[in-house]
Tab-separated table of C-alpha atoms and ligand atoms in Angstrom:
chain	number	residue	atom	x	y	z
A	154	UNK	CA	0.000	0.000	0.000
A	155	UNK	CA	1.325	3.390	-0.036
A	156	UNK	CA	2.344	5.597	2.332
A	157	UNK	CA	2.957	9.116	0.750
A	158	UNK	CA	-0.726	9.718	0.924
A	159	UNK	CA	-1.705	11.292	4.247
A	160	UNK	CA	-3.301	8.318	6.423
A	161	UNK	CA	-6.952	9.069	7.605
A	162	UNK	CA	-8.139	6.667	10.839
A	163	UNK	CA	-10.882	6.476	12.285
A	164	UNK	CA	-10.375	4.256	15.532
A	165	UNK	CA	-14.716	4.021	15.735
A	166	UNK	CA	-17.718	3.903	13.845
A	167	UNK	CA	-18.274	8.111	13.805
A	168	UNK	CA	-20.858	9.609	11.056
A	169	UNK	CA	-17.772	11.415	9.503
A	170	UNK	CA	-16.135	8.633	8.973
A	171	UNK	CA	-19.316	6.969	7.045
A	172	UNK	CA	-19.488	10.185	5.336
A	173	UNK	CA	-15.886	10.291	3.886
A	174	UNK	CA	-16.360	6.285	2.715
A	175	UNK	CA	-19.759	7.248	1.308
A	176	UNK	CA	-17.638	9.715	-0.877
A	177	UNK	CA	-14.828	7.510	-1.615
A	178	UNK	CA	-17.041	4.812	-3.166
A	179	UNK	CA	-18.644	7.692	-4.912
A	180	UNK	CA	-15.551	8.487	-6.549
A	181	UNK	CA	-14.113	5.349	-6.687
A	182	UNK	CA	-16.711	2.906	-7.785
A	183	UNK	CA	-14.778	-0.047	-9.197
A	184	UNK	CA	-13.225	-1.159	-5.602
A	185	UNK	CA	-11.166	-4.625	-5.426
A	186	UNK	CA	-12.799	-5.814	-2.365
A	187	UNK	CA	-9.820	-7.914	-0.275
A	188	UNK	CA	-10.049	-10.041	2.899
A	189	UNK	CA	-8.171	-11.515	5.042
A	190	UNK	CA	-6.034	-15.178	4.509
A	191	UNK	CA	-7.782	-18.035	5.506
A	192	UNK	CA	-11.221	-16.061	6.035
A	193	UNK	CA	-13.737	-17.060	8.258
A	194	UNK	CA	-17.486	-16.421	8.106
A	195	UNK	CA	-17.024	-12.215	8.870
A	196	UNK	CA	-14.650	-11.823	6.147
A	197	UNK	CA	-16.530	-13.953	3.497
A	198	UNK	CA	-19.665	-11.911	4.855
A	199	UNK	CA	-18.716	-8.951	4.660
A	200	UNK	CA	-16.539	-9.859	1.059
A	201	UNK	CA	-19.955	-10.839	-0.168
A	202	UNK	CA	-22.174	-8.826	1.613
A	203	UNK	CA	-20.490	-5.156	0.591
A	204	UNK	CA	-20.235	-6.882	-3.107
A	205	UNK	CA	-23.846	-7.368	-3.614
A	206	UNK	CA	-25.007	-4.057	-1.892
A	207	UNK	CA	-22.057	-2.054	-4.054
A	208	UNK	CA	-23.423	-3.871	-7.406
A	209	UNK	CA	-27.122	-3.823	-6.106
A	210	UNK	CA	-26.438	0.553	-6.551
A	211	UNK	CA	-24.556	0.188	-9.814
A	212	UNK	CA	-21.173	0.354	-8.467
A	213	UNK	CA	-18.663	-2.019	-10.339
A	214	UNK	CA	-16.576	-3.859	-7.364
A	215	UNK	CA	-14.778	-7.203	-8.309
A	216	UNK	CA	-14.459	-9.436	-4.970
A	217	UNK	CA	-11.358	-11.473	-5.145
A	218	UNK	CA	-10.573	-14.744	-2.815
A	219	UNK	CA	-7.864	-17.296	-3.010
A	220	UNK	CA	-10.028	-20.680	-2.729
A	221	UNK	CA	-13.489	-21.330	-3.322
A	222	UNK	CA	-15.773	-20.743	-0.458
A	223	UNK	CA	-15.656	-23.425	2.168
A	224	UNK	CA	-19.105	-25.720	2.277
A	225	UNK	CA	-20.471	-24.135	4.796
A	226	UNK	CA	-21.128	-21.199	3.245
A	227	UNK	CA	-22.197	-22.029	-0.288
A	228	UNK	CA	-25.714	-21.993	0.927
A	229	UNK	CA	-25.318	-18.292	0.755
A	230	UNK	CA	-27.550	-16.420	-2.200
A	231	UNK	CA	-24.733	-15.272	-4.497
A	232	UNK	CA	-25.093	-15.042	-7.923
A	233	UNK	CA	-22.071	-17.282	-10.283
A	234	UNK	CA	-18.952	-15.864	-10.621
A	235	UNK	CA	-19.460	-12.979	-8.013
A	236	UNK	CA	-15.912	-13.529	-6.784
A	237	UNK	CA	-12.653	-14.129	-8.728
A	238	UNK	CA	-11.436	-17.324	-7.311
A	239	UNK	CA	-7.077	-16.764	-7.495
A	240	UNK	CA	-6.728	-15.455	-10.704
A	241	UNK	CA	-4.910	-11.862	-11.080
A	242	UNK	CA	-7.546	-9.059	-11.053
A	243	UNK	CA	-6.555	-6.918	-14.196
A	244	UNK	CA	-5.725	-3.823	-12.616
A	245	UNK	CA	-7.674	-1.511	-15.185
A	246	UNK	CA	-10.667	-2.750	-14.043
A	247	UNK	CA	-10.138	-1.387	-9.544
A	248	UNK	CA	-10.088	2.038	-8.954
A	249	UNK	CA	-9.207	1.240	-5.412
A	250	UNK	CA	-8.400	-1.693	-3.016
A	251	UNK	CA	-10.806	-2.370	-0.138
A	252	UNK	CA	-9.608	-4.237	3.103
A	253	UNK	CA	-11.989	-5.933	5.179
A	254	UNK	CA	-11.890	-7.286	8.393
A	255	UNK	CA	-7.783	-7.364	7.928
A	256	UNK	CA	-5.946	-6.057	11.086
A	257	UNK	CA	-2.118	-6.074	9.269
A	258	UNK	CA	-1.233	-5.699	6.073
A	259	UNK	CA	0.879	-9.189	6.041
A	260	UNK	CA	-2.787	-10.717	6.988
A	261	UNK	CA	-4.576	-9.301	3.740
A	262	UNK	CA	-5.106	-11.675	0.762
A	263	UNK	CA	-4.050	-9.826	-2.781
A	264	UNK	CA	-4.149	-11.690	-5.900
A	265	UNK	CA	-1.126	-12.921	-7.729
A	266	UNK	CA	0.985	-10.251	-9.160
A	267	UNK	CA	-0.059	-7.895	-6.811
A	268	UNK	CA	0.208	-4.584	-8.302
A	269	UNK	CA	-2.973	-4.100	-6.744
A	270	UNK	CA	-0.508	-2.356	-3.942
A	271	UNK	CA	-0.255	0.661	-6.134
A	272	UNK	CA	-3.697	2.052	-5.742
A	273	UNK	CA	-5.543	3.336	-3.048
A	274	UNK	CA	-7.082	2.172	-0.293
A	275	UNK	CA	-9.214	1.706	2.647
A	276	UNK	CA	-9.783	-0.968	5.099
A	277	UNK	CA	-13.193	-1.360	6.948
A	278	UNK	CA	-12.135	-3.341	10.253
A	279	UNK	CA	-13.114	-4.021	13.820
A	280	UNK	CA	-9.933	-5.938	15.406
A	281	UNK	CA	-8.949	-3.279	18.349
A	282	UNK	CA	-5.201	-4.231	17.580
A	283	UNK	CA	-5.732	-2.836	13.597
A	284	UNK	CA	-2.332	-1.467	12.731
A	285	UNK	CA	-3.026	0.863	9.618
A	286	UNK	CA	-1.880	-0.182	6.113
A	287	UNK	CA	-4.583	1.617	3.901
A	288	UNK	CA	-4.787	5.194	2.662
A	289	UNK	CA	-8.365	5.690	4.606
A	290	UNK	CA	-9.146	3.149	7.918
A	291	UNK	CA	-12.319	3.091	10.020
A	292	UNK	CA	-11.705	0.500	12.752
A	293	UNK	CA	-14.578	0.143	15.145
A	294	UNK	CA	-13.822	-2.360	17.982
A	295	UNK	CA	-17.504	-1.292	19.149
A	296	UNK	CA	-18.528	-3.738	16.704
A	297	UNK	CA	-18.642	-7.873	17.141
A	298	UNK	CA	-17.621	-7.844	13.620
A	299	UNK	CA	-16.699	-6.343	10.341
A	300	UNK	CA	-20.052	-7.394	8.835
A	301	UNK	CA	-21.868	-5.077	11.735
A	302	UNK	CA	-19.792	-2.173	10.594
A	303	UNK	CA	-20.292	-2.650	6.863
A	304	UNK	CA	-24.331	-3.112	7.683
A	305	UNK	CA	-24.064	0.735	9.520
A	306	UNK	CA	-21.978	1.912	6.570
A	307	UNK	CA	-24.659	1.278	4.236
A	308	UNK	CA	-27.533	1.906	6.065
A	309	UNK	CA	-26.006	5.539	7.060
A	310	UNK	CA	-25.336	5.643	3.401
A	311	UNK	CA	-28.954	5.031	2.982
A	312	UNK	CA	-27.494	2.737	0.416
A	313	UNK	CA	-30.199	-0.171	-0.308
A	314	UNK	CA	-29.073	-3.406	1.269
A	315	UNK	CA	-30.946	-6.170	-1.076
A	316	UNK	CA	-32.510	-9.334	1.032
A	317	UNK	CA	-29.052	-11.124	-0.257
A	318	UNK	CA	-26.659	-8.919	0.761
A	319	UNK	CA	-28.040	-8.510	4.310
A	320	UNK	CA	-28.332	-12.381	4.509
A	321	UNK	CA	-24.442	-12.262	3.857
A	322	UNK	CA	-24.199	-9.973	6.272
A	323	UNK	CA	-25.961	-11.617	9.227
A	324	UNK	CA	-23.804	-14.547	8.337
A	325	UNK	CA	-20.795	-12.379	9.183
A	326	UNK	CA	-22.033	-11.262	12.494
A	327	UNK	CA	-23.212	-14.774	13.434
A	328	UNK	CA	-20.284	-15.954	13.282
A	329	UNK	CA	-18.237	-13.686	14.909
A	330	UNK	CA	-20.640	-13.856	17.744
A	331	UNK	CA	-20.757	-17.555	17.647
A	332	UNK	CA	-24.446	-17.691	16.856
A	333	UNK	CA	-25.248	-14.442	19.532
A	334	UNK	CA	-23.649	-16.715	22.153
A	335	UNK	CA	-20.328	-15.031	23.245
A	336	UNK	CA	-19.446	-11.777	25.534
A	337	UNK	CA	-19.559	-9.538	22.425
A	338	UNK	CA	-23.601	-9.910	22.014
A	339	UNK	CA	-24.557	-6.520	23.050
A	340	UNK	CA	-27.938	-4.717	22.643
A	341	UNK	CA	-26.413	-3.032	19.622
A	342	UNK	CA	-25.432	-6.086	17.628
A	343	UNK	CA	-29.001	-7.950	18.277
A	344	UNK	CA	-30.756	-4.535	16.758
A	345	UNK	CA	-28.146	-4.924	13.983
A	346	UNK	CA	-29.117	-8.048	12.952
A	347	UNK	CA	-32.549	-7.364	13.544
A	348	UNK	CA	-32.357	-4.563	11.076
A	349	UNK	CA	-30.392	-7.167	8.471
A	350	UNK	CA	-33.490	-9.325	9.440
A	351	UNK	CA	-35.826	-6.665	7.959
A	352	UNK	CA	-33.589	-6.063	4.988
A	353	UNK	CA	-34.444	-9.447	4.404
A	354	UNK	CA	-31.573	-11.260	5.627
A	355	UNK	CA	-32.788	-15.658	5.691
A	356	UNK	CA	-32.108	-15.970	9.677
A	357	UNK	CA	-33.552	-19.228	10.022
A	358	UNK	CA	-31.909	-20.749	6.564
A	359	UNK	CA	-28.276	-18.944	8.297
A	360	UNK	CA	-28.892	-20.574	11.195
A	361	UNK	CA	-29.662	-23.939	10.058
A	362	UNK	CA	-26.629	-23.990	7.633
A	363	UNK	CA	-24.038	-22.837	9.986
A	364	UNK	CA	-25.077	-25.022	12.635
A	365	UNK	CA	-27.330	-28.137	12.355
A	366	UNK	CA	-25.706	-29.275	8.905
A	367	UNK	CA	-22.188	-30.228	9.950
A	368	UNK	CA	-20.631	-32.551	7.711
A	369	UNK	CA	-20.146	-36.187	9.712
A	370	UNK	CA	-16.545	-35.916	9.139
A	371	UNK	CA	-16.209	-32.679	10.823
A	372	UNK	CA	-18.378	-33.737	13.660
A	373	UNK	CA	-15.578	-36.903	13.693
A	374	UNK	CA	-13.252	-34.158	13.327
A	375	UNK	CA	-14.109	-32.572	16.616
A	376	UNK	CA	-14.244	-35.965	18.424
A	377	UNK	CA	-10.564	-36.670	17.734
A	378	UNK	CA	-9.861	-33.414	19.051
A	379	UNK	CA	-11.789	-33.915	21.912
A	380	UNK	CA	-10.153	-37.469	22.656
A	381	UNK	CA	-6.517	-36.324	21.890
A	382	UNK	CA	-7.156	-32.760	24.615
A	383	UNK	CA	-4.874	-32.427	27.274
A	384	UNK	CA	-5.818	-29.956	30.621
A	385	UNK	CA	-3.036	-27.836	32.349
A	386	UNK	CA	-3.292	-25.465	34.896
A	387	UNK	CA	-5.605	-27.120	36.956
A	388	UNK	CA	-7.708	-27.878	33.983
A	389	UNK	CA	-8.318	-23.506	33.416
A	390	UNK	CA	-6.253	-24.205	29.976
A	391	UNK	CA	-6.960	-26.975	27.470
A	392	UNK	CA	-5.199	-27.769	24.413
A	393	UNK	CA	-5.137	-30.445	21.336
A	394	UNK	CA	-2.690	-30.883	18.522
A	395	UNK	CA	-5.018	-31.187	15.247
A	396	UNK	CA	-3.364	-33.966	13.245
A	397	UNK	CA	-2.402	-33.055	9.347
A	398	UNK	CA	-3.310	-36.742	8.179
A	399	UNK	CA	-7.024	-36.654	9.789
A	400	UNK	CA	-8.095	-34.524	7.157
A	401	UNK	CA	-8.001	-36.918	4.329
A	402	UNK	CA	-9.285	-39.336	7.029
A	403	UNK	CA	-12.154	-38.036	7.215
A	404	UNK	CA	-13.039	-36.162	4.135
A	405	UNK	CA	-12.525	-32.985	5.499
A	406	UNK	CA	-10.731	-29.341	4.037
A	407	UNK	CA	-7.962	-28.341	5.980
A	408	UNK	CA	-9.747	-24.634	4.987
A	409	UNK	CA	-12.873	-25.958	6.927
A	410	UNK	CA	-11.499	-25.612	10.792
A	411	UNK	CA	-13.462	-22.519	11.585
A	412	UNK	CA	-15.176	-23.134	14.826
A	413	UNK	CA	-13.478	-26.500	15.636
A	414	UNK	CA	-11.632	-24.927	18.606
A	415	UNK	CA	-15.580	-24.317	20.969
A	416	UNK	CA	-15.474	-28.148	20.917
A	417	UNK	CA	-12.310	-27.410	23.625
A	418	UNK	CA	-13.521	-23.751	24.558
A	419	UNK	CA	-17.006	-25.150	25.994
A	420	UNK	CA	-15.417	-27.503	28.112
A	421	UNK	CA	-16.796	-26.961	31.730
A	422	UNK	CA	-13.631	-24.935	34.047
A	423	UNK	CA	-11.961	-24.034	31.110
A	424	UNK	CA	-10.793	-20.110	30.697
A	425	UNK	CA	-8.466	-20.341	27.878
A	426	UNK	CA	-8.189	-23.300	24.963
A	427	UNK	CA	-5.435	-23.666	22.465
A	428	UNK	CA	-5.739	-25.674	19.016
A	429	UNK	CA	-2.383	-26.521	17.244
A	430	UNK	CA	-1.750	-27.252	13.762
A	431	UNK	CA	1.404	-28.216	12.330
A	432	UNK	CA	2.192	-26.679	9.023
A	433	UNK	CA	4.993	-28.037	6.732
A	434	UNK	CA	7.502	-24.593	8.437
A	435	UNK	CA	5.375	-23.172	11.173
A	436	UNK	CA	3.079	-24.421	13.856
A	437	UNK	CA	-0.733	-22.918	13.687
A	438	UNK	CA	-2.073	-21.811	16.883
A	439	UNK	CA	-5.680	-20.673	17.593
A	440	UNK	CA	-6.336	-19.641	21.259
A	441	UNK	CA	-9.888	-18.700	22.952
A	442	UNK	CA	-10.607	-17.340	26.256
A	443	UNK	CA	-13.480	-17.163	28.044
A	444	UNK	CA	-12.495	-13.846	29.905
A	445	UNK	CA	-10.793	-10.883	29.298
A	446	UNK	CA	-8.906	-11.175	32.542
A	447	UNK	CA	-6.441	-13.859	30.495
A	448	UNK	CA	-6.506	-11.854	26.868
A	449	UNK	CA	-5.973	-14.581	23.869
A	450	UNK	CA	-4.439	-11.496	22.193
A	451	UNK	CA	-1.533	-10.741	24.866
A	452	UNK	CA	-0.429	-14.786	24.278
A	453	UNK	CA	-0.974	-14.443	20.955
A	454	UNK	CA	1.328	-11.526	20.965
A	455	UNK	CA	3.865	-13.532	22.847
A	456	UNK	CA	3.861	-15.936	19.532
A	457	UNK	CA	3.832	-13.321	17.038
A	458	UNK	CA	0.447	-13.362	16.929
A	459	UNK	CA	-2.620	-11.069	17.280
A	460	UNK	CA	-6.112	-10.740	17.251
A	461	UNK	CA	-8.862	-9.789	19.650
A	462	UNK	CA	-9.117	-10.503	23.739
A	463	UNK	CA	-11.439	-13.539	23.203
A	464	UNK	CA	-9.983	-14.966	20.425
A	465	UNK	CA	-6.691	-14.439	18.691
A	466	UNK	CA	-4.148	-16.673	16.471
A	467	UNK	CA	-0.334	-16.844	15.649
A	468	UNK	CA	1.937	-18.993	13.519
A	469	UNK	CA	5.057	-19.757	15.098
A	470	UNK	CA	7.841	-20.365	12.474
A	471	UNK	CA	10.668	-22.997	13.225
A	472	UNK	CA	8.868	-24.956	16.089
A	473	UNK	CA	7.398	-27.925	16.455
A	474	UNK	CA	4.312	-28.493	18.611
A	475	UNK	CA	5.740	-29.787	21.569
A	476	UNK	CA	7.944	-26.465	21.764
A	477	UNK	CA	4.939	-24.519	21.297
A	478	UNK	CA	2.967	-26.173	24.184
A	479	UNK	CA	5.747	-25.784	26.481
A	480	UNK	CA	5.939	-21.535	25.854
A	481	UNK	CA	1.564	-21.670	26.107
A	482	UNK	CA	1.522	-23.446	28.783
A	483	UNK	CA	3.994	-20.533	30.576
A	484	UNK	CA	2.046	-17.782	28.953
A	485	UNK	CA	-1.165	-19.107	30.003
A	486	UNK	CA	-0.298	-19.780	33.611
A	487	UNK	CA	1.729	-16.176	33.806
A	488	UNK	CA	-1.634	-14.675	32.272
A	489	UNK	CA	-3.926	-16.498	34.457
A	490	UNK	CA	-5.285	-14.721	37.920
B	632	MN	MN1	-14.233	-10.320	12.203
């Protein structure tokens, strides 16, 4: 991205922040819209939800992602070939590069050949640790997730949000709220998605797909996990090493882990839960906590990590599990109270 430009942040959701996006779009109406690697159901949410409400007003985005979508979300109502799946995105066709729900620059997906870095940007995000990248950044940690935020964009916009597009949208926040179960729930997020709801947003078809149609092998998935967990510090901190070779086992894409880690986080006594994945150079680790009194995001730190205080990732270059349980298991106990 470049840095010449002055850098405009916004570190919450304020009206003149909508009101300087609102213009941006205006003037720039072919935005590349960018998410992070490895995105979960808020990025793909708001990816596809921002998409169809930018089209739906006869703006000209191109939504780019590196795979196809994972199964679970291909019930969503998208139209074919809404999103460029890994090609390069010729760049006459972007007037600007939109990051969304991306808290560092090394975390946001570009296409191959990236010249995409050239133009300018703007990243619509809601990780309280958001170090700036783009030209023009509205972070607002008020929301539970970037899907909430791009929801108030438009409707401040008074930008139409078709049935579709709020239905991608209340997938978003769903998921980063773990189906309106966790801390982050507030008043504000359940009129949110009550307001997607009247947009037209498919609550009961969301629901149902994200939870009660989980493929057998990921149900088998979680069961390994669950059999393989080890407790430490008294049982406060639980922690399984996911297995490369269970995959193929059971039929399952590595791509398709998102949520696998509340089979350890909604273990009774538990306040923080680690899942570890070995990668081919680095070892994967995805940490919950049940309070912010032991922040996911400080250990996650530790690792070279971030995210936010309930839930928060690293990858740990050069180290093999074992030496990667040994420094969480120190972390956790030093962060514990
Ligand atoms: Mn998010």
């Amino acid at each position: 991205m470049p840095t010449p430009a002055p850098v405009k942040l916004w570190r919450a959701a304020a009206p003149a922040a909508f009101a300087e996006l609102r213009a941006w779009l205006t003037a720039h109406p072919r935005p590349l819209l960018l998410a992070h690697e490895r995105p979960d159901g808020d990025a793909i949410g708001s990816l596809a939800g921002l998409w169809l409400a930018l089209t739906g007003i006869g703006l000209r985005p191109i939504a780019w992602l590196r795979q196809p979508l994972p199964e679970r979300y291909r019930f969503l109502p998208l139209p074919a070939g809404w999103v460029t799946i890994g090609e390069p995105v010729p760049l006459d066709q972007v007037d600007t590069v939109c990051a969304l729900d991306t808290s560092r620059a090394d975390r946001l997906d570009r296409p191959p050949g990236d010249g995409c870095g050239a133009l300018p940007s703007f990243a619509l995000d809601h990780h309280a640790d958001h170090a700036p990248f783009a030209d023009m950044t509205l972070v607002a940690p008020e929301t539970a997730a970037t899907a909430q935020l791009v929801a108030r964009f438009l409707r401040d916009a008074g930008w139409a949000v078709p049935a579709e597009a709020a239905t991608c949208l209340l997938t978003g926040l769903i998921m980063d709220t773990g189906g309106f179960r966790f801390d982050n729930t507030s008043p504000e997020v359940l009129r949110d998605a009550a307001w997607l709801a009247e947009q037209g947003a498919a609550y009961g078809v969301c629901m149902d797909a994200l939870f009660h149609r989980e493929p057998l092998g990921r149900k088998q998935l979680a069961a390994r996990l669950l059999e393989q967990a080890q407790a430490a510090c008294d049982g406060r901190f639980l922690y399984a090493v996911l297995e490369p070779t269970w995959f193929a086992e059971l039929g399952v894409s590595p791509q398709d882990t998102e949520g696998l880690i509340d089979t350890l986080r909604t273990v009774a006594g538990v306040d923080v839960c680690a899942l570890i994945q070995p990668e081919p150079d680095h070892t994967r680790v995805s940490l919950r906590a049940r309070s912010v009194r032991c922040p996911a995001d400080r250990i996650a730190r530790a690792l070279g990590g971030g995210g936010h205080p309930l839930a928060a990732a690293a990858k740990v270059p050069g180290e093999t599990p074992a030496q990667v349980i040994t420094r969480l298991i120190e972390l956790v106990r030093a962060g514990l109270t």
